[in-house]
C-alpha cells in the first residue's frame, strides 16, 4: 500500500506479533494468573486418582494379608470422590474466568478496531470490500475468543497433564513408562497425517461456504437481483449456485469421513496401547516377579495411559489452531496499522459555525487517487509516464453566499473537488481554504458542523424517518424537524404514511422514491444548518415533477449560504453566480452562464447536449429558446418551461 495523501498508509509493525498479542492480554494479567494456577492445580490433581487405584487394588481390595481392608477402602474412595468434586468445581470457576478474559480482550479489540476504522479516510473504504471490513470486525475478532478459552488453556493444561502423567507413570514402573513413551512417536505420526487431511478438507469447506455466501449476497441483493432479472441471467445464476452447493455438500461428507478416520485412529490406539502394556507386564512379572509389577500397578498404569496420548493428540491439534489464531491477530493488527491519514492537525482550530463567512478558495490543488507523491517522484526519475491526476492544478475562489456551479463531462473531477472541502480526501498538492484558513488546520468536527453535503447517494439508515432526520441534529425539537421537512417539501408525504415520522425507511431507503429520498436528505441538511452547502446533483432520472420538488426544496437551503453545486440542473446553472467548466482535472472555462455561452466552448457544447436535448435557437437575456419550441427561463433560481 502506498503512502500518499489519498491512499491509507501502513506502518509495518516493529513489535513482534507475539508481543503485540501479549499486550492485548496485559490488562487482564491477574485473571490470567489465576487461571494458570487453577490449571496447574487441577491438572496435577488429575494424576492422584489413577495413583489411588494402585492403593485400592493392592492395599485395600487384595492386601497381602488376604481379606480386604474396608476402612482403607472407604478412605480412599472418599478421597477419590472428593478430588473429582473439587476438580469439577474448580473447572466451573476456570471456565468463568477464561470466558470473561476472552470476551474482554475481544471487546477491547472490537472497540479499538471500530474506533480506528471510523478515523480512516474515504480512500480506505472505496478501496476495500465492505464484506471484508465486516468480516474483520466480527469474524476475526470473534475468533480471538477461542484463543483464550480453548487454545491457551488447552496448551497449558495439556502440558501439565503430560508432565504429571509421565512422572506418575515413572513412579509406578519405569520399564512400562519407557515403552508407553516409546510408542508416542507412532501415535503422533498417525494423528498428524489424518489431522492434516482433515484440516485441508475443513479449509476447503470454509472456502466453499464463503463462496456460497458471496454468491447469495451478490445475487440476492436488491441491485443484484435487478441486474440478473434485467439481463435474463437467472438461469446461469441458478446453475452457478447449484454447482457451488453440490461442491459444498460433497466436501462436508468428505470432512465427516476424515473426521471419523481421525477418531478411528485415536480409538484404535487407545485400545491397543493397554494391550501392549499387558503383554509387556506379563514378561516383566515372569522375569522380575510379582513384587515389581502388581495388578494394581497395571490397572493404574493403563488408566494413566489415556492421560498420556490424549494431551499429545490435543497439543498436535492446538499447534495448528494457534497458527490460525495468530493469523487472525495479524489480520486485525493489519487494519489497526493503517495510519489514519485524515486526522486533526495538532494546531487545528475550532471555528464556531456563526463565525464562518463562507469563502472557499482552491490554491493550485492537485489530487491523484492511484499514486502518491513518492511514486510520482520515483516514476519521474525512472522516466515512467506521470500518473494521472484526477485534479491537476485547480485554482478558484467562491465568495461568501455565492452559488458556484461545476459542470463537465463524467470523470472530469467535479466530485473530487467537492470531496476536498469537508476533507473526505486531502489534496496531494496545493491548499483548500475556507475563509482563508487551510481546511487541514480546521478541526474535523468544526468542518462537519459548517458543511452540509447533499450527495447523489442519499444514504438513509434502516430506521425511522425521524431517526434519519435527527442524525444531523440529535437534539432538534419536533417543530424544528417538521419545519425542515416542510422546507424540503417532504412533510406532507411523510404524513401520508400511517406511522408518519415513525415510518421505517426500508433497506437503503428503497421504500421511497428517488425524489423523496433526495428531499428527505435535503431536510436532514436543512436541520444541520450548515454555512457551506455542497450539492452533488443527481443526474439520475427524476421525473420532472420530482425534479421540481427537489429544486423547490433546495432553494431555501441555498439562500444565504455559499453553495458548491455539481450541477446537472439547468435552473441551478442559470442561477449560479459563477460557473466552472471542468475537463480532465482542470478548469477550462469560468464565468457566468451568458459569458460562457457566448464563448461557444465546452460549456456551450455541454449545455446544448445536456439540457432539453434540443438545439438551442437563442440564448436570450434570461432564458433559452429551443428548436422544439420549448422556452426555459430562470427566475429567482427557479426553472420554468413553457411552450
Ligand atoms: P466527476 O465527478 O466529474 O464525474 P470524479 O471526481 O468522480 O469525476 O472522478 C475524477 C477521476 O478520478 C476519474 O477519472 C475517476 O475515475 C477517478 N476516481 C474517482 N474516485 C476514485 C477513487 N476512489 N479511486 C481511484 N480513482 C478515482
Coordinates of C-alpha atoms in Angstrom, one line a residue, residues 403-408 414 453-458 488 513-522 533-558 563-580 593 603 606-613 624 626 632-641:
X403 CA -23.7 29.8 -5.8
X404 CA -20.9 28.2 -7.8
X405 CA -21.8 25.5 -10.3
X406 CA -19.3 22.9 -11.6
X407 CA -20.1 21.4 -14.9
X408 CA -18.2 19.0 -17.1
X414 CA -16.2 17.5 -10.1
X453 CA -23.4 17.8 1.8
X454 CA -26.3 16.5 -0.3
X455 CA -24.9 13.7 -2.3
X456 CA -26.2 11.5 -5.1
X457 CA -26.0 8.6 -2.7
X458 CA -28.7 9.9 -0.3
X488 CA -37.8 20.3 1.9
X513 CA -38.8 7.1 -4.5
X514 CA -35.6 8.7 -5.7
X515 CA -37.1 12.2 -5.4
X516 CA -38.4 11.5 -1.9
X517 CA -35.1 10.2 -0.7
X518 CA -33.4 13.3 -2.0
X519 CA -35.9 15.6 -0.3
X520 CA -35.5 13.7 2.9
X521 CA -31.7 14.1 2.8
X522 CA -32.2 17.7 2.0
X533 CA -23.5 23.7 1.1
X534 CA -22.3 21.1 -1.3
X535 CA -24.8 19.7 -3.8
X536 CA -23.9 16.7 -5.9
X537 CA -27.0 16.9 -8.1
X538 CA -28.3 13.6 -9.3
X539 CA -28.3 13.0 -13.0
X540 CA -30.5 10.1 -12.4
X541 CA -33.8 10.3 -14.0
X542 CA -36.0 12.1 -11.6
X543 CA -39.3 12.8 -13.3
X544 CA -40.0 16.4 -13.9
X545 CA -42.5 16.7 -11.0
X546 CA -39.9 15.2 -8.6
X547 CA -37.2 17.4 -10.1
X548 CA -39.3 20.5 -9.5
X549 CA -39.9 19.4 -5.9
X550 CA -36.3 18.8 -5.3
X551 CA -35.4 22.1 -6.8
X552 CA -38.0 23.9 -4.7
X553 CA -36.6 22.1 -1.6
X554 CA -33.1 23.3 -2.4
X555 CA -33.9 26.9 -3.0
X556 CA -34.4 28.0 0.6
X557 CA -31.4 25.9 1.6
X558 CA -29.1 27.7 -0.8
X563 CA -23.1 26.7 -2.4
X564 CA -20.9 24.5 -4.4
X565 CA -23.1 22.6 -6.9
X566 CA -22.1 19.9 -9.2
X567 CA -24.8 21.0 -11.5
X568 CA -26.9 19.0 -13.8
X569 CA -30.0 21.1 -13.4
X570 CA -30.5 23.9 -15.8
X571 CA -32.0 26.0 -13.1
X572 CA -29.0 25.7 -10.8
X573 CA -26.6 26.6 -13.5
X574 CA -28.6 29.6 -14.8
X575 CA -28.9 30.9 -11.3
X576 CA -25.2 30.4 -10.5
X577 CA -23.0 33.4 -9.7
X578 CA -20.1 31.6 -11.3
X579 CA -19.8 28.5 -13.4
X580 CA -16.6 26.4 -13.7
X593 CA -23.9 31.4 -17.9
X603 CA -19.8 24.8 -21.6
X606 CA -22.4 20.6 -22.8
X607 CA -25.3 22.9 -22.5
X608 CA -26.6 22.1 -25.9
X609 CA -26.1 18.4 -25.4
X610 CA -27.4 18.1 -21.9
X611 CA -30.4 20.4 -21.5
X612 CA -33.7 19.8 -23.2
X613 CA -31.8 17.7 -25.7
X624 CA -33.3 29.9 -23.7
X626 CA -35.0 25.6 -28.0
X632 CA -36.7 27.7 -20.5
X633 CA -36.1 30.7 -18.2
X634 CA -34.8 31.0 -14.8
X635 CA -36.4 33.3 -12.3
X636 CA -35.0 33.5 -8.8
X637 CA -33.2 30.3 -9.5
X638 CA -36.5 28.5 -10.4
X639 CA -36.8 26.9 -13.7
X640 CA -39.9 27.3 -15.7
X641 CA -40.5 25.8 -19.1

